[in-house]
Coordinates of C-alpha atoms in Angstrom, one line a residue:
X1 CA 124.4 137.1 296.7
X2 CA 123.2 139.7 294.1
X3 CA 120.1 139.5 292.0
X4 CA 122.5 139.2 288.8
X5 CA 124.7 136.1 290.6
X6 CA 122.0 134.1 291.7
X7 CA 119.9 134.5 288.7
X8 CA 123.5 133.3 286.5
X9 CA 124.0 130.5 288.9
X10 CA 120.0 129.5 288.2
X11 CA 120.5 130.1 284.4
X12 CA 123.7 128.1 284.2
X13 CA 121.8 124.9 285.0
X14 CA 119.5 125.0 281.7
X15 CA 120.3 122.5 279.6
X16 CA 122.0 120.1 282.4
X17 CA 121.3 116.6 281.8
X18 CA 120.7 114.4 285.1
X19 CA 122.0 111.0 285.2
X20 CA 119.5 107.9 285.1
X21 CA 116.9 106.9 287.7
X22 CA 115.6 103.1 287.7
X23 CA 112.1 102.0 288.4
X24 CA 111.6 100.0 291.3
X25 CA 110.2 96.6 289.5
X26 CA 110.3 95.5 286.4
X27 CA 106.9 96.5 284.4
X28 CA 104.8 93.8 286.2
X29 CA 101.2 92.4 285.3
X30 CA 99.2 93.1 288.8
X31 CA 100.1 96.8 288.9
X32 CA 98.9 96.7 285.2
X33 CA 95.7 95.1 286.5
X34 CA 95.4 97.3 289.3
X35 CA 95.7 100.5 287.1
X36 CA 93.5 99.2 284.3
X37 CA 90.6 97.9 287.0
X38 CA 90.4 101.7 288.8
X39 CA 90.6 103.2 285.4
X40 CA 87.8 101.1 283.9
X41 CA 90.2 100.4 280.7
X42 CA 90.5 96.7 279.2
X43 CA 93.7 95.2 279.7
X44 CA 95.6 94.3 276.4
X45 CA 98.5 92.0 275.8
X46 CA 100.6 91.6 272.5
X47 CA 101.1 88.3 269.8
X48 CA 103.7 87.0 272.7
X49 CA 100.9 87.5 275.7
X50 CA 103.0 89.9 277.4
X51 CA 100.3 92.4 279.3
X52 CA 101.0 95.8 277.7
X53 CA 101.4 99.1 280.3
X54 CA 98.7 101.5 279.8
X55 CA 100.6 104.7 278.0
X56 CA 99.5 106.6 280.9
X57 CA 101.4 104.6 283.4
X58 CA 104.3 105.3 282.3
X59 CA 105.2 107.8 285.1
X60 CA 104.5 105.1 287.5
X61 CA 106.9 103.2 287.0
X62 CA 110.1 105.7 288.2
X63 CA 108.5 106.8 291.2
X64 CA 110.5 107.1 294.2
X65 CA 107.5 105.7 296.5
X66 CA 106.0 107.6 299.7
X67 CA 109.7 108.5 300.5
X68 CA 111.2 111.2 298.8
X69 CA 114.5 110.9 296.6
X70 CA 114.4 107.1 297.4
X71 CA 115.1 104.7 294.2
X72 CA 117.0 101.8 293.6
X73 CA 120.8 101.4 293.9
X74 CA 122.6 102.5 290.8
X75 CA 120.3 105.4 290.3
X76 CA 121.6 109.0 290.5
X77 CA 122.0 111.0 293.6
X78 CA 121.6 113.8 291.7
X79 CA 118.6 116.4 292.1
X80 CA 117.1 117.1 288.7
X81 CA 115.7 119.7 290.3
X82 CA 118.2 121.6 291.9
X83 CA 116.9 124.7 290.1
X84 CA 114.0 124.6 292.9
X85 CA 117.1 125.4 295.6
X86 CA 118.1 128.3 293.8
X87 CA 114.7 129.8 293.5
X88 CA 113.9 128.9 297.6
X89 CA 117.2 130.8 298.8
X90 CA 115.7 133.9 297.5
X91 CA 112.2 133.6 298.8
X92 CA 110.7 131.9 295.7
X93 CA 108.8 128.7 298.7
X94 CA 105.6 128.2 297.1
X95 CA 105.1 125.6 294.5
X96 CA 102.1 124.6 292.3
X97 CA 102.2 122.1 289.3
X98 CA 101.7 124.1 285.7
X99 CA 101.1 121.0 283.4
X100 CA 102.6 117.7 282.3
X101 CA 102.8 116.8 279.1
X102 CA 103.3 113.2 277.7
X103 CA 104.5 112.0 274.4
X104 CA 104.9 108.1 273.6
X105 CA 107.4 106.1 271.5
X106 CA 105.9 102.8 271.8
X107 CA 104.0 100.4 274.1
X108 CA 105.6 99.3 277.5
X109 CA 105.5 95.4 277.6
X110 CA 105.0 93.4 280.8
X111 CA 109.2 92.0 282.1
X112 CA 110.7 95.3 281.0
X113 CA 112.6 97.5 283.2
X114 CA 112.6 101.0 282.6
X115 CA 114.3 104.0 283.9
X116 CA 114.1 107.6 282.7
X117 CA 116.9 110.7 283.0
X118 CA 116.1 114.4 283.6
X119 CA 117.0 117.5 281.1
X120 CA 116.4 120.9 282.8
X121 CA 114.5 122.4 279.8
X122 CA 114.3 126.2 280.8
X123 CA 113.5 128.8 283.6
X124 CA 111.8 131.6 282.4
X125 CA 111.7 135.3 282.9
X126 CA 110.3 136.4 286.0
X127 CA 106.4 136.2 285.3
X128 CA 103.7 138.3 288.1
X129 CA 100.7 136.1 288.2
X130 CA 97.4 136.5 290.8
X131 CA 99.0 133.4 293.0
X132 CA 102.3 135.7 293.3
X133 CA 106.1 136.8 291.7
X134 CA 107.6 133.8 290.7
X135 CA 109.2 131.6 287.7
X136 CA 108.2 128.9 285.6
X137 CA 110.1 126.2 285.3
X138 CA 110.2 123.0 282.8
X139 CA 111.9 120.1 283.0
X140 CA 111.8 116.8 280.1
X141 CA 112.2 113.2 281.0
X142 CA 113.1 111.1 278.8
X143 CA 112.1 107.1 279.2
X144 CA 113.8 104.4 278.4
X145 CA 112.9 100.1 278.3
X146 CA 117.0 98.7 279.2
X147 CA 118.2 96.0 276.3
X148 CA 117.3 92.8 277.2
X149 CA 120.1 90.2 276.1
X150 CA 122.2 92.4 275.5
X151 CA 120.5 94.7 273.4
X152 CA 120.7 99.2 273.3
X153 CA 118.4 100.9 275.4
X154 CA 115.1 101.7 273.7
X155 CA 113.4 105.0 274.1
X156 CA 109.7 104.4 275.0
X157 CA 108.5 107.5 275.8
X158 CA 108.8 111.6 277.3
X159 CA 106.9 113.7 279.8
X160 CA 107.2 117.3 279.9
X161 CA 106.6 118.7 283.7
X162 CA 106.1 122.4 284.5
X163 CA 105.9 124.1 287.7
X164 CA 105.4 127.5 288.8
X165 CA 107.7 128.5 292.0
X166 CA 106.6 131.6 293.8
X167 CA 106.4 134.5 296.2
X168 CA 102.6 134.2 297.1
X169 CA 101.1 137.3 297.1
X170 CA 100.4 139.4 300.0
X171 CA 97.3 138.2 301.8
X172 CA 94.5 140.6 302.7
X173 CA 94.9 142.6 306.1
X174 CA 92.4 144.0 308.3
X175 CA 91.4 147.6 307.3
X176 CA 91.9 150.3 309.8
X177 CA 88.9 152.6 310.2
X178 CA 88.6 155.3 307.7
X179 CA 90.7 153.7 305.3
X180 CA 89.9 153.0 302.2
X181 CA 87.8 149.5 301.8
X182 CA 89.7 146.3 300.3
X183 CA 87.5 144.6 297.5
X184 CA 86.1 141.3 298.1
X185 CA 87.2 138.9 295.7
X186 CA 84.2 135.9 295.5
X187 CA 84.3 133.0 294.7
X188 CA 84.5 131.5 291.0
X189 CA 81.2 130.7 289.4
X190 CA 80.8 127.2 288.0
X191 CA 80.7 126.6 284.3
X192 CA 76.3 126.1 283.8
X193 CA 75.2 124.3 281.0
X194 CA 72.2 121.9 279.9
X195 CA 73.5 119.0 281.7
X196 CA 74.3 120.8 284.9
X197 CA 71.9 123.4 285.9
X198 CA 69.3 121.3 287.4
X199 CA 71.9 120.5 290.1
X200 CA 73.1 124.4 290.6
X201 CA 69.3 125.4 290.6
X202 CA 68.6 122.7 293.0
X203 CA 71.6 124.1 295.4
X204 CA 70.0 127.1 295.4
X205 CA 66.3 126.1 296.6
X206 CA 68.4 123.8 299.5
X207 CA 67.9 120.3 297.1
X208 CA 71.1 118.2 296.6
X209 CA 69.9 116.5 293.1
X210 CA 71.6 113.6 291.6
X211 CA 71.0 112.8 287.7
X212 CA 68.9 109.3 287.1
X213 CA 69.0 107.9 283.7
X214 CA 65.2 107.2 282.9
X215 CA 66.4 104.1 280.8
X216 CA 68.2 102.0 283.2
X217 CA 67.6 103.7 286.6
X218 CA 71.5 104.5 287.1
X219 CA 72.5 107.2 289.1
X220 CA 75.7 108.9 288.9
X221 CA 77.7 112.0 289.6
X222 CA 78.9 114.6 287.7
X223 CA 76.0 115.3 285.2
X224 CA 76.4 114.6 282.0
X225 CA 74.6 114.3 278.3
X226 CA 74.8 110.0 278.1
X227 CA 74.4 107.6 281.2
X228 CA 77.4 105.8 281.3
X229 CA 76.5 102.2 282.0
X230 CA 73.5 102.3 278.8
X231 CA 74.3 105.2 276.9
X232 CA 71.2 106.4 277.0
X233 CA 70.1 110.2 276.4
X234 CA 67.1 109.7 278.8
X235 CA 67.3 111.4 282.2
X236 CA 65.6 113.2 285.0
X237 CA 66.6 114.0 288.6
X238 CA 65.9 112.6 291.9
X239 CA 66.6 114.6 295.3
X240 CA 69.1 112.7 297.7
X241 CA 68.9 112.3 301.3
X242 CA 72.5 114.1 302.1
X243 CA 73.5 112.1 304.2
X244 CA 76.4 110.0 303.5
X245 CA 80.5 109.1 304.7
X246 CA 83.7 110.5 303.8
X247 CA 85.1 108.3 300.9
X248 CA 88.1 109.8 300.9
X249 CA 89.9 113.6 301.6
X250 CA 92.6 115.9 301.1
X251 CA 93.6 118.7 302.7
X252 CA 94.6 122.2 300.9
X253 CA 97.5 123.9 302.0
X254 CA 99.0 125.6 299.2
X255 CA 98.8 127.5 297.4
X256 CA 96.2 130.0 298.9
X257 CA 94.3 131.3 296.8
X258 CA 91.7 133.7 297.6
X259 CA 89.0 134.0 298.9
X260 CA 89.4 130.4 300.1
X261 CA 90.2 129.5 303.7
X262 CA 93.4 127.4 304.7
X263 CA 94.3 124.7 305.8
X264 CA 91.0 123.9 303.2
X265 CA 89.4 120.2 303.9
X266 CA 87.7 118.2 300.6
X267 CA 85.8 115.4 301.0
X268 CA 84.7 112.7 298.6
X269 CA 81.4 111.7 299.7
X270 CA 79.8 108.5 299.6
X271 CA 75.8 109.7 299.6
X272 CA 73.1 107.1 300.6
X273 CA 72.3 106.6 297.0
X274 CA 75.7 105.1 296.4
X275 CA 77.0 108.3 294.0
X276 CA 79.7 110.0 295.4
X277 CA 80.6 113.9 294.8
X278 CA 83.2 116.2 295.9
X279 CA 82.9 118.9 298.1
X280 CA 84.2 121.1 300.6
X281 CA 84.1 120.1 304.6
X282 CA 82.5 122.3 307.5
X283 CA 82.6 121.9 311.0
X284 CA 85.7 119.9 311.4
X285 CA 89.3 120.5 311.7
X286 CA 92.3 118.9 309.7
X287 CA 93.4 116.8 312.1
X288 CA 89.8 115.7 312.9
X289 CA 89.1 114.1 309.7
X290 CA 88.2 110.4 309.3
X291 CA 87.8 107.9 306.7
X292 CA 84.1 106.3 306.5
X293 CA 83.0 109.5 309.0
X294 CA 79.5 109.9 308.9
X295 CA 78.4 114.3 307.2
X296 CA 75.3 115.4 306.7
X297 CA 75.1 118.5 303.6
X298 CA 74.2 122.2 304.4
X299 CA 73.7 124.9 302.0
X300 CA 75.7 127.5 302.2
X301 CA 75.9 131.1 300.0
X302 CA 78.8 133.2 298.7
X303 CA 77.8 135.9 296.6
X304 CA 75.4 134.8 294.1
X305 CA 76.3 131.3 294.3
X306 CA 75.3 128.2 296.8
X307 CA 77.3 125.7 297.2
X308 CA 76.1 121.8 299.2
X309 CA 79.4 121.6 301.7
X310 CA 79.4 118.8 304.0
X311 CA 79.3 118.9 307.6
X312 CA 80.0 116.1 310.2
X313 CA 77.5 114.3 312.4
X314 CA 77.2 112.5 315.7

């Protein structure tokens, strides 16, 4: 298939409206408690005492589930993204998410069932970006709360999801001698400012500091201007142990992005203090990682920067 064909077939689908898919269970008051608990929010309910969904949720409830594609019967068999295909077949594999965009109608009451439908918004012009050649494209869905007794469909609210779908870049080869040298790209630079630098200055002299509000003794993790449990502008540091467990991890895949290694390991760490932070995982392979698995932190520097990364212990 030609450039010009494929590209047609691609363009032919902005515009195409995908049929409806249904959320699992009706909008229910534990997963509202669940989601308002992690999130620190206070639950609300209306006149009536029906809980009301956090606007933020209301993704949530149209999610397939840890399967892919797999919603309730009735629901299209359609791919909304189809477009994806098109882009695959001609090398386009990589993937990362752009943004996602929400816009709300109303609030999402506790007993309603929702379901949402897909618009394929637009595939742009090819675009050459520092993660590769690739396309953007945007599709809307649109949310709707079914009629109860009876009753039209009500729209509740919209998200707006972009991705960017790619031909990674080449990756960096090893130089042949006498040729000419290939520059070493380092690593970003974090963002300094009054709240922060005492941790980026402690990295460097080998201290892993943890902010510790002077008027209630909290510590937490990222810095900031206000201690979150008093509100209090009072603060000085205290050096943790770094030692600590794994909280939780992911693993990095794609896409690469130099000059970071891959498969890349992050680790939310539970420190000794009881603060956790986020860092990056030495010393052990993908497969290797554990929940609750005990690290220790080492100092480690790129360039003109030195990051605490965690590595396991015995």
């Amino acid at each position: 298939m030609s450039d010009q064909d494929w590209m047609e077939q691609a363009r032919a689908l902005v515009g195409r409206q995908y049929g409806r898919i249904y959320a699992w269970d009706p909008v229910n008051r534990p997963m509202i408690r669940h989601w308002c608990e992690l999130m620190g929010v206070e639950m609300r309910s209306n006149a009536e005492g029906r809980a009301i969904a956090p606007a933020a949720m209301l993704q949530v409830w149209c999610m397939a589930g840890p399967e892919a594609n797999h919603y309730p019967e009735g629901s299209t068999t359609d791919n909304p993204f189809e477009v994806l295909g098109c882009l695959e077949a001609q090398g386009f594999a990589a993937v990362v998410a752009v943004n996602s965009e929400f816009s709300f109608a109303r609030d999402v009451l506790e007993g309603e069932r929702l379901y949402c439908t897909t618009r394929l918004e637009s595939l742009s012009e090819q675009k050459t970006t520092a993660l590769g050649v690739g396309y953007f494209v945007t599709v809307v869905m649109d949310y709707y709360a079914q009629g109860e007794a009876g009753g039209a469909d009500d729209p509740v609210g919209q998200q707006l999801f972009r991705v960017f779908k790619y031909r990674p870049a080449q990756q960096a080869r090893p130089v042949a001698a006498g040729a000419p040298s290939v520059p070493v790209i380092p690593r970003a630079m974090p963002g300094l400012n009054d709240d922060n630098r005492f941790f980026w200055e402690g990295a460097q002299q080998g201290r892993l500091l943890i902010q510790r509000c002077q008027g209630c003794g909290d510590l937490h993790h990222p810095p900031g201007p206000v201690c979150p449990q008093c509100q209090s502008f009072e603060w000085d540091t205290v050096q943790a142990s770094g030692r600590g467990t794994v909280y939780s991890y992911v693993v990095m895949h794609y896409p690469e992005v130099p000059p970071y290694e891959y498969p890349n390991p992050i680790g939310l760490i539970e420190l000794e203090e009881g603060v956790r932070v986020v860092a990056q995982l030495v010393g052990v392979q993908p497969d290797q990682m554990q929940i609750g698995m005990p690290v220790q932190v080492e100092f480690n520097t790129f360039g003109e920067l030195t990051l605490p990364q965690f590595r396991p212990v015995a």
